[in-house]
XYZ file of C-alpha atoms in Angstrom:
592
model
C 18.085 47.031 -34.984
C 16.020 45.913 -32.030
C 12.571 47.544 -31.356
C 13.762 49.487 -28.522
C 16.561 51.107 -30.492
C 14.190 51.706 -33.286
C 12.096 53.511 -31.027
C 14.843 55.455 -29.397
C 15.702 56.691 -32.677
C 12.232 57.750 -33.608
C 11.900 59.665 -30.338
C 15.308 61.511 -31.032
C 14.248 62.244 -34.394
C 10.947 63.559 -33.127
C 12.930 65.884 -30.441
C 14.609 67.646 -33.287
C 11.352 67.863 -35.396
C 12.827 65.407 -37.992
C 15.976 67.206 -38.566
C 18.475 64.809 -39.417
C 21.683 67.153 -39.182
C 20.679 68.159 -35.514
C 20.346 64.547 -34.497
C 23.456 63.584 -36.077
C 25.525 66.276 -34.610
C 24.106 65.445 -30.902
C 24.912 61.762 -31.681
C 28.309 61.977 -33.074
C 29.566 64.826 -31.128
C 27.945 64.803 -27.644
C 26.117 61.792 -26.738
C 28.429 60.023 -24.068
C 30.135 56.716 -25.012
C 32.078 54.265 -23.136
C 35.781 53.995 -23.813
C 34.961 51.262 -26.319
C 32.564 53.519 -28.273
C 29.427 52.212 -26.818
C 26.617 54.870 -26.727
C 25.594 55.394 -23.392
C 22.971 57.928 -23.782
C 20.082 57.526 -26.119
C 18.210 60.673 -26.076
C 19.469 64.224 -25.749
C 17.612 65.132 -22.414
C 20.032 62.572 -20.930
C 23.005 64.493 -22.225
C 21.421 67.868 -21.064
C 20.610 66.358 -17.637
C 24.526 64.846 -17.536
C 25.728 68.524 -18.094
C 23.420 70.370 -15.722
C 24.031 67.755 -12.979
C 27.814 68.072 -13.241
C 27.961 71.975 -13.278
C 25.525 72.155 -10.384
C 27.986 69.950 -8.308
C 30.037 73.606 -7.590
C 26.760 74.678 -5.695
C 26.349 74.231 -2.165
C 25.020 71.092 -1.200
C 21.582 72.057 -0.254
C 21.453 74.145 -3.681
C 22.203 71.875 -5.947
C 18.995 70.041 -6.784
C 17.623 73.703 -7.450
C 20.516 74.929 -9.745
C 20.563 71.421 -11.509
C 16.778 71.996 -12.511
C 17.561 75.568 -13.383
C 20.575 74.549 -15.757
C 18.665 71.590 -17.026
C 15.674 73.389 -18.125
C 17.953 76.265 -19.855
C 19.602 73.864 -22.047
C 16.788 71.535 -22.628
C 14.639 74.454 -23.696
C 17.107 75.659 -26.188
C 17.295 79.114 -24.623
C 20.828 78.350 -23.398
C 23.571 76.050 -25.199
C 27.113 75.140 -23.152
C 30.098 75.220 -25.293
C 30.947 71.920 -27.157
C 33.672 70.998 -24.817
C 31.277 71.280 -21.900
C 28.524 69.397 -23.660
C 31.026 66.517 -24.490
C 33.171 66.488 -21.274
C 31.037 67.449 -18.110
C 30.224 64.217 -16.314
C 32.369 62.169 -18.341
C 35.407 60.364 -16.774
C 37.367 61.081 -19.449
C 40.576 63.344 -19.015
C 39.561 66.083 -20.852
C 38.852 70.074 -20.374
C 35.648 71.249 -20.524
C 36.866 74.659 -21.851
C 36.927 75.400 -25.570
C 40.429 77.003 -26.056
C 43.803 78.471 -24.569
C 46.391 81.019 -25.866
C 49.711 79.456 -25.586
C 52.790 81.939 -25.535
C 55.772 81.379 -27.504
C 57.997 82.270 -24.758
C 61.490 82.838 -26.442
C 63.139 82.886 -29.815
C 64.896 79.505 -29.564
C 64.544 76.097 -30.930
C 63.887 75.303 -27.310
C 61.060 77.588 -27.011
C 59.546 76.817 -30.376
C 59.348 73.266 -29.566
C 58.157 73.762 -25.860
C 55.447 75.465 -27.614
C 54.388 72.707 -29.793
C 54.610 70.060 -26.889
C 52.167 72.407 -24.983
C 49.815 72.704 -27.825
C 49.950 69.084 -28.109
C 49.060 68.145 -24.532
C 46.185 70.634 -24.873
C 44.947 69.211 -27.993
C 45.004 65.753 -26.661
C 42.875 67.121 -23.515
C 40.458 68.553 -26.095
C 41.339 72.262 -26.269
C 41.942 74.450 -29.352
C 44.928 76.909 -29.268
C 45.927 80.179 -30.099
C 49.716 81.144 -30.610
C 51.561 84.276 -31.840
C 54.784 84.091 -33.842
C 55.918 87.602 -33.456
C 58.562 86.792 -31.027
C 60.415 84.550 -33.456
C 63.413 86.290 -35.668
C 62.738 87.012 -39.148
C 64.428 85.246 -42.202
C 67.874 86.016 -43.073
C 68.971 86.863 -39.637
C 72.599 85.658 -38.583
C 72.208 82.787 -35.882
C 74.994 81.163 -34.080
C 74.051 77.360 -34.918
C 74.920 75.477 -37.905
C 72.389 76.982 -40.093
C 74.084 80.438 -40.036
C 71.021 82.392 -40.965
C 67.589 82.267 -39.679
C 64.987 80.434 -41.839
C 62.483 82.972 -40.579
C 59.368 82.832 -38.228
C 56.850 81.429 -41.044
C 59.179 78.384 -41.562
C 57.930 77.159 -38.337
C 54.112 77.490 -39.120
C 54.074 73.926 -40.860
C 55.405 72.507 -37.423
C 52.406 73.869 -35.640
C 50.209 72.893 -38.231
C 51.096 69.341 -38.181
C 50.774 69.337 -34.717
C 47.244 70.349 -34.878
C 46.517 67.692 -37.709
C 47.899 64.813 -35.746
C 46.507 64.723 -32.270
C 43.163 63.305 -32.514
C 39.943 64.798 -31.041
C 36.741 63.048 -30.978
C 33.987 64.637 -33.515
C 36.037 67.998 -33.967
C 39.163 68.893 -35.947
C 42.070 70.721 -33.880
C 41.657 74.342 -33.776
C 44.452 76.662 -34.152
C 44.940 80.446 -34.703
C 48.500 81.801 -35.812
C 48.908 85.569 -35.223
C 51.892 87.788 -36.216
C 52.066 91.512 -35.894
C 51.742 93.714 -38.824
C 55.320 95.153 -37.954
C 57.114 91.848 -38.153
C 59.750 91.910 -41.079
C 58.424 88.537 -42.238
C 54.780 89.810 -42.354
C 54.590 89.547 -46.441
C 55.503 85.792 -46.116
C 53.012 85.360 -43.252
C 50.205 86.984 -45.113
C 50.878 84.848 -48.321
C 51.548 81.532 -46.340
C 48.050 80.073 -47.233
C 47.692 80.917 -50.820
C 48.832 77.626 -52.002
C 46.031 75.759 -49.856
C 48.795 73.199 -48.947
C 51.654 74.570 -46.680
C 49.203 75.323 -43.762
C 45.926 73.673 -43.862
C 44.821 73.304 -40.369
C 45.431 76.887 -38.901
C 43.446 80.251 -39.163
C 45.917 83.069 -39.550
C 44.981 86.720 -38.523
C 47.287 89.758 -38.955
C 47.477 91.776 -35.396
C 47.070 95.597 -37.047
C 48.039 98.596 -35.062
C 46.361 101.981 -35.121
C 49.935 103.427 -36.418
C 49.747 101.145 -39.499
C 46.202 102.019 -40.198
C 46.914 105.898 -40.115
C 49.925 105.028 -42.046
C 47.607 103.711 -44.710
C 44.880 106.234 -44.310
C 47.757 108.974 -45.093
C 49.544 107.114 -47.345
C 52.777 106.875 -45.865
C 55.410 104.465 -45.285
C 55.607 102.180 -42.324
C 58.338 100.744 -40.482
C 58.941 96.898 -40.078
C 61.409 96.055 -37.080
C 62.609 93.282 -35.038
C 65.374 93.555 -32.481
C 67.232 96.328 -34.330
C 66.288 95.443 -37.564
C 64.343 97.714 -39.767
C 63.095 98.441 -42.969
C 60.277 100.736 -44.519
C 57.531 99.629 -46.618
C 54.738 101.368 -48.207
C 51.642 101.082 -45.957
C 49.031 100.952 -48.477
C 50.882 98.310 -50.563
C 51.039 96.035 -47.521
C 47.181 96.764 -46.505
C 46.461 95.918 -50.346
C 48.456 92.586 -49.809
C 46.366 91.684 -46.959
C 43.182 92.361 -48.580
C 44.561 90.373 -51.626
C 45.087 87.122 -49.672
C 41.924 87.594 -47.781
C 40.253 87.952 -51.131
C 42.033 84.786 -52.691
C 41.925 82.202 -50.012
C 39.984 83.819 -46.893
C 42.935 84.253 -44.998
C 44.457 86.261 -43.178
C 41.912 87.688 -40.860
C 42.363 91.191 -39.428
C 42.972 91.922 -35.535
C 42.810 95.500 -34.514
C 45.252 94.996 -31.537
C 45.280 98.561 -30.080
C 41.458 98.662 -29.843
C 41.373 95.197 -28.282
C 43.828 96.279 -25.688
C 42.286 99.581 -25.254
C 38.950 98.121 -24.637
C 40.115 95.021 -22.452
C 39.198 95.438 -18.692
C 42.147 93.535 -17.803
C 44.979 95.603 -18.814
C 46.060 96.684 -15.375
C 47.921 93.518 -14.229
C 50.469 91.929 -16.391
C 49.141 88.296 -15.480
C 46.163 89.141 -17.403
C 47.147 91.558 -19.897
C 45.896 90.076 -23.361
C 48.430 88.734 -25.270
C 46.679 86.794 -28.172
C 43.512 85.244 -29.084
C 41.685 82.016 -29.477
C 41.260 80.164 -32.835
C 37.998 81.951 -33.677
C 38.908 85.424 -32.599
C 36.107 86.251 -30.189
C 38.283 85.868 -26.987
C 41.444 87.966 -26.475
C 43.541 86.060 -23.820
C 46.443 86.374 -21.579
C 49.296 83.976 -21.467
C 47.814 80.613 -21.228
C 44.378 81.946 -20.581
C 41.278 80.325 -21.423
C 37.867 80.499 -23.075
C 34.745 79.021 -21.323
C 31.814 79.606 -23.704
C 28.060 79.369 -23.582
C 25.511 81.112 -25.496
C 22.036 82.254 -25.061
C 19.581 81.597 -27.985
C 18.299 84.901 -28.890
C 15.584 83.490 -31.322
C 13.839 82.167 -28.177
C 12.867 85.320 -26.597
C 10.366 87.044 -29.160
C 6.855 86.948 -28.136
C 4.523 86.854 -31.206
C 7.030 86.267 -33.900
C 6.529 87.517 -37.483
C 3.119 89.569 -36.178
C 2.663 93.255 -35.494
C 2.517 92.895 -32.090
C 6.204 91.035 -31.816
C 8.359 92.025 -28.858
C 11.148 90.730 -26.835
C 10.580 89.082 -23.360
C 13.065 90.841 -21.575
C 12.312 89.438 -18.081
C 12.777 85.903 -19.621
C 16.140 87.139 -21.485
C 17.371 88.577 -18.082
C 16.523 85.645 -16.150
C 18.897 83.420 -18.548
C 21.754 85.789 -19.053
C 21.915 85.715 -15.049
C 21.794 81.734 -15.354
C 24.252 81.701 -18.072
C 26.998 83.993 -16.119
C 26.385 81.501 -13.337
C 26.694 78.424 -15.264
C 29.724 79.751 -16.764
C 31.076 80.688 -13.325
C 30.618 76.973 -11.889
C 32.409 75.824 -15.181
C 35.513 77.361 -14.427
C 35.598 75.686 -10.902
C 34.372 72.217 -12.023
C 37.352 72.327 -14.509
C 40.149 73.588 -12.058
C 41.625 70.144 -11.880
C 41.180 69.505 -15.411
C 43.390 72.004 -17.441
C 46.064 70.242 -19.937
C 48.897 72.416 -17.930
C 49.373 73.859 -14.507
C 49.814 77.379 -15.864
C 46.245 77.295 -17.537
C 44.965 76.087 -14.363
C 46.688 79.002 -12.419
C 45.685 81.302 -15.069
C 42.008 80.425 -15.110
C 42.132 80.640 -11.060
C 43.328 84.124 -11.035
C 41.493 86.124 -13.613
C 38.381 83.619 -14.105
C 37.719 84.940 -17.586
C 34.179 83.729 -18.995
C 32.342 84.106 -22.178
C 28.537 84.258 -22.032
C 27.772 84.581 -25.873
C 24.742 84.695 -28.058
C 23.472 82.948 -31.026
C 20.116 83.245 -33.268
C 20.693 87.060 -33.499
C 19.395 86.809 -37.133
C 16.479 84.731 -36.446
C 15.410 87.023 -33.550
C 15.494 89.679 -36.386
C 13.227 87.973 -38.774
C 10.731 86.859 -35.858
C 10.931 91.038 -34.968
C 10.241 91.692 -38.649
C 13.390 93.661 -38.685
C 15.775 93.286 -41.667
C 19.242 92.513 -40.517
C 20.898 95.458 -41.935
C 18.413 98.073 -41.627
C 18.885 101.057 -39.608
C 16.092 99.926 -37.105
C 17.937 96.462 -36.620
C 20.878 98.430 -35.677
C 19.003 100.756 -33.094
C 17.341 97.580 -31.588
C 20.511 95.893 -31.031
C 21.994 98.656 -29.421
C 19.642 99.091 -27.008
C 19.095 95.306 -26.485
C 22.801 94.842 -25.938
C 23.249 97.890 -23.571
C 20.719 96.264 -21.425
C 22.099 92.894 -21.484
C 25.630 94.124 -20.608
C 24.289 95.858 -17.434
C 22.291 92.859 -16.557
C 25.315 90.434 -16.847
C 27.554 92.666 -15.160
C 25.226 93.493 -12.154
C 24.591 89.700 -11.558
C 28.360 89.157 -11.573
C 28.650 91.641 -8.713
C 26.014 89.559 -6.710
C 28.512 86.487 -7.577
C 31.248 88.378 -6.120
C 29.356 89.194 -3.018
C 28.189 85.373 -2.608
C 31.469 83.641 -3.333
C 34.475 86.297 -3.356
C 35.694 88.467 -6.582
C 38.336 87.205 -8.876
C 41.800 87.045 -7.258
C 43.478 89.603 -9.363
C 40.360 91.884 -9.293
C 41.598 95.756 -8.167
C 38.682 97.913 -8.003
C 39.981 101.277 -8.721
C 42.008 100.090 -11.602
C 39.282 97.897 -12.959
C 36.852 100.970 -12.572
C 39.129 103.033 -14.781
C 39.259 100.704 -17.803
C 37.132 102.499 -20.705
C 34.494 99.724 -21.326
C 33.693 99.469 -17.570
C 33.077 103.344 -17.832
C 30.365 102.732 -20.055
C 28.359 100.548 -17.627
C 25.274 102.264 -15.814
C 26.224 104.264 -12.830
C 24.120 101.784 -10.701
C 26.253 98.964 -12.058
C 29.619 100.684 -11.476
C 28.526 101.416 -7.959
C 27.690 97.629 -7.160
C 31.265 96.766 -8.596
C 32.905 99.369 -6.310
C 31.093 97.931 -3.608
C 30.905 94.230 -4.174
C 33.734 93.437 -6.643
C 33.678 91.211 -9.720
C 33.553 87.374 -9.583
C 34.850 87.283 -13.492
C 37.466 89.396 -15.152
C 35.588 89.407 -18.496
C 31.918 88.151 -19.097
C 30.551 88.813 -22.740
C 31.621 87.650 -26.339
C 29.961 86.658 -29.571
C 31.480 83.325 -30.599
C 30.731 81.047 -33.417
C 28.387 78.703 -31.885
C 29.518 75.828 -34.309
C 27.629 72.811 -33.824
C 26.073 74.181 -30.684
C 23.655 76.423 -32.939
C 22.857 73.619 -34.921
C 21.723 71.682 -31.964
C 19.386 74.331 -30.992
C 18.167 75.218 -34.548
C 19.185 78.701 -34.782
C 21.363 81.077 -36.951
C 24.976 81.175 -36.011
C 26.254 83.644 -33.777
C 26.244 86.946 -35.064
C 26.008 85.912 -38.405
C 23.164 86.409 -40.872
C 21.446 83.433 -41.913
C 23.416 81.802 -44.845
C 20.579 80.599 -46.629
C 17.151 79.018 -46.223
C 17.768 75.901 -48.270
C 21.287 74.541 -48.553
C 23.674 71.483 -48.561
C 25.951 70.812 -45.785
C 28.969 68.832 -46.131
C 30.167 66.988 -42.920
C 33.175 64.730 -43.346
C 33.884 63.999 -39.811
C 30.310 62.450 -39.297
C 28.875 58.951 -40.705
C 26.480 60.843 -42.761
C 28.781 63.103 -45.270
C 26.132 65.338 -46.572
C 22.716 66.904 -45.457
C 20.080 68.926 -47.265
C 19.146 71.504 -44.776
C 16.020 73.789 -44.808
C 16.518 76.578 -41.985
C 14.059 75.808 -39.125
C 12.903 79.428 -38.895
C 10.929 78.941 -42.374
C 9.076 75.831 -40.762
C 8.350 78.180 -37.889
C 7.094 80.857 -40.170
C 4.698 78.577 -41.899
C 3.449 77.050 -38.600
C 2.806 80.425 -37.230
C 0.911 81.454 -40.275
C -0.731 78.296 -40.991
C 0.681 77.734 -44.455
C 1.691 74.662 -46.291
C 4.176 76.589 -48.879
C 5.642 79.835 -47.996
C 5.443 81.440 -51.215
C 7.110 84.575 -51.290
C 9.041 85.317 -47.793
C 8.624 88.563 -46.342
C 11.466 91.274 -46.700
C 12.937 90.516 -43.263
C 13.868 86.986 -44.342
C 17.489 88.006 -45.697
C 20.491 85.951 -46.107
C 24.120 86.533 -45.870
C 24.583 87.141 -49.664
C 21.570 89.786 -49.720
C 22.950 91.952 -46.768
C 25.126 94.926 -47.794
C 28.829 94.101 -46.484
C 29.524 97.383 -45.000
C 25.941 97.356 -42.967
C 27.113 93.841 -41.820
C 30.115 95.712 -40.331
C 27.946 98.484 -38.680
C 26.149 95.572 -37.127
C 29.290 94.198 -35.811
C 30.726 97.492 -34.577
C 27.130 98.553 -32.616
C 27.252 95.251 -30.650
C 31.273 95.299 -29.941
C 30.529 98.530 -27.969
C 28.850 96.276 -25.464
C 31.016 93.418 -25.399
C 34.158 93.266 -23.118
C 35.630 90.214 -25.349
C 35.322 90.181 -29.016
C 33.109 88.794 -31.879
C 33.991 86.001 -33.894
C 32.818 87.696 -37.737
C 32.926 86.293 -41.253
C 31.570 88.971 -43.925
C 30.440 86.884 -46.937
C 31.026 88.165 -50.043
C 29.863 87.321 -53.589
C 32.305 85.718 -55.948
C 32.636 88.646 -58.065
C 33.708 91.011 -55.181
C 36.719 92.881 -55.423
C 40.141 93.472 -53.623
C 38.859 97.010 -52.951
C 35.762 96.020 -51.516
C 37.908 93.933 -49.057
C 39.993 97.086 -48.487
C 36.975 98.994 -47.654
C 35.424 96.583 -44.988
C 38.874 96.170 -43.219
C 39.167 100.106 -43.107
C 35.411 100.503 -41.935
C 35.720 98.034 -39.400
C 38.858 99.697 -37.780
C 37.243 103.088 -37.707
C 33.985 101.724 -36.321
C 35.765 100.340 -33.355
C 35.585 96.528 -34.367
C 38.211 94.336 -32.876
C 38.648 91.686 -35.818
C 36.937 89.945 -38.723
C 37.321 87.861 -41.566
C 35.964 87.964 -44.988
C 35.003 84.937 -46.964
C 34.403 85.649 -50.953
C 32.137 82.609 -52.352
C 34.400 80.062 -54.195
C 37.847 81.324 -52.786
C 38.157 77.841 -50.896
C 37.818 74.167 -52.241
C 35.417 71.683 -50.440
C 32.933 74.338 -48.972
C 31.114 73.240 -46.135
C 27.997 75.007 -47.083
C 26.754 75.417 -50.608
C 23.810 77.610 -51.209
C 20.703 75.732 -52.656
C 19.667 78.194 -55.068
C 17.846 75.790 -57.408
C 15.767 75.041 -54.342
C 15.300 78.445 -52.795
C 15.118 81.550 -55.222
C 13.922 85.190 -54.515
C 13.243 84.606 -50.956
C 10.568 81.688 -51.910
C 11.069 78.155 -50.404
C 8.902 75.014 -50.203
C 9.289 71.978 -47.807
């Protein structure tokens, strides 16, 4: 290694405070490379400048320099982190989409329809996008067919095809992402629920059951429930089916649950079939229409605490407001920037008509610690409720300003939009502005898993509690496959308090396995009321958790108005990415 590259490596390490995982994530996933693999960016600030400059091109020529500086500052300060596809693809000459994921419809129950969907998936993966599909349109096993098979092999039999398609299409620095869903009333639902238990047949896809209110009411009332498909009907015991869903989630972390009637009821876009939601993205935070896309970027909430860890701590709401508005504008620009980059023409048209964006958030757990709030406390719930109430109104009000500046999204219908339940919960002032100006984007707010982005900014992931303060992270896709990680918040706490060793951390330093699962559900439900899209959410459970506890979590989530979630019981999967460093971090006490 020559002196110049050695100096550059030192500069990058210093930028990330010596954190090798953060440096490696930037280098392996986001730093621009030539088609031959030669590194073209030697420092993360070059990456951030590339992204900011590219997305600012959508602005009027006289405004581009200003917005380039605004976007660059928001990213380089770690106040805002664009989605990974934006970081990778913006400003690149590669034929890639800068949007994270798409929902692809399985349009008909035929061999042509099945393989057309696989082809569209492959083209989307080729361009860098993830995919969600729903197989509820496929006939169940044993139904008579008119070809040489005599009877259908069933909807679940085609899942390996889609799983294989996901695995064989290469994407730099990431695995292909797939979500497969099925309606709870499909006759093959038991086979679907059990499809991942062997850990082999389906290995690339996430799966979730689309659960209806009628099913949950049948469970509550201990009634039978009808499974049906095109005239084929059979009755099952609802409680037994619910137990089976929870048992599989307990055993192998799949399936997740999606409370579909809640999703539809709370969606702002259900008045036009072209943008009515049909499915979801691979991480379940975006409910999407046919060929809909998710365009993600997240505000790092941990950055907006004044006087962290002190009795005088508070949120700098004026600064947070500034970056929320900037994030909305950035993502609106991303849609326009990506208009000619979609893998399929149907995706481009869908994006143009509904202009769905997803301003998300990360660092929630870090924010609570800095505010001296225990994640699962009543005080944290009240604070989150007030905070996201304000954020929701700021985001929507600014989107009306964008609509006035640029024009509303093409399918916007003021009268019908105003009647949606979520919109009715906005402030009267914001609703007046929507009526007067329209909306630039059909949906604005979400809570994604920020994936590698949260590592880059050194914050806790999405809505999730802090996993552990010391842990080992395995990264098989990177050159270095294992990292010993100390959560950056520990170092910050030590620096603020002038400590060389933390000793016993305060009570607010709480990890995922120390939080009551039902309190974790209540936090999700509290925030969900203020988001027009959904929340990617995994409830961490100890190894000795019971199936009955999983059932209680799912039931509570439905009753509280969550749109969906998954559970993860420790030890239920081989090759876990994260393992808690209990030997290094005991009873809340850590050392560096």
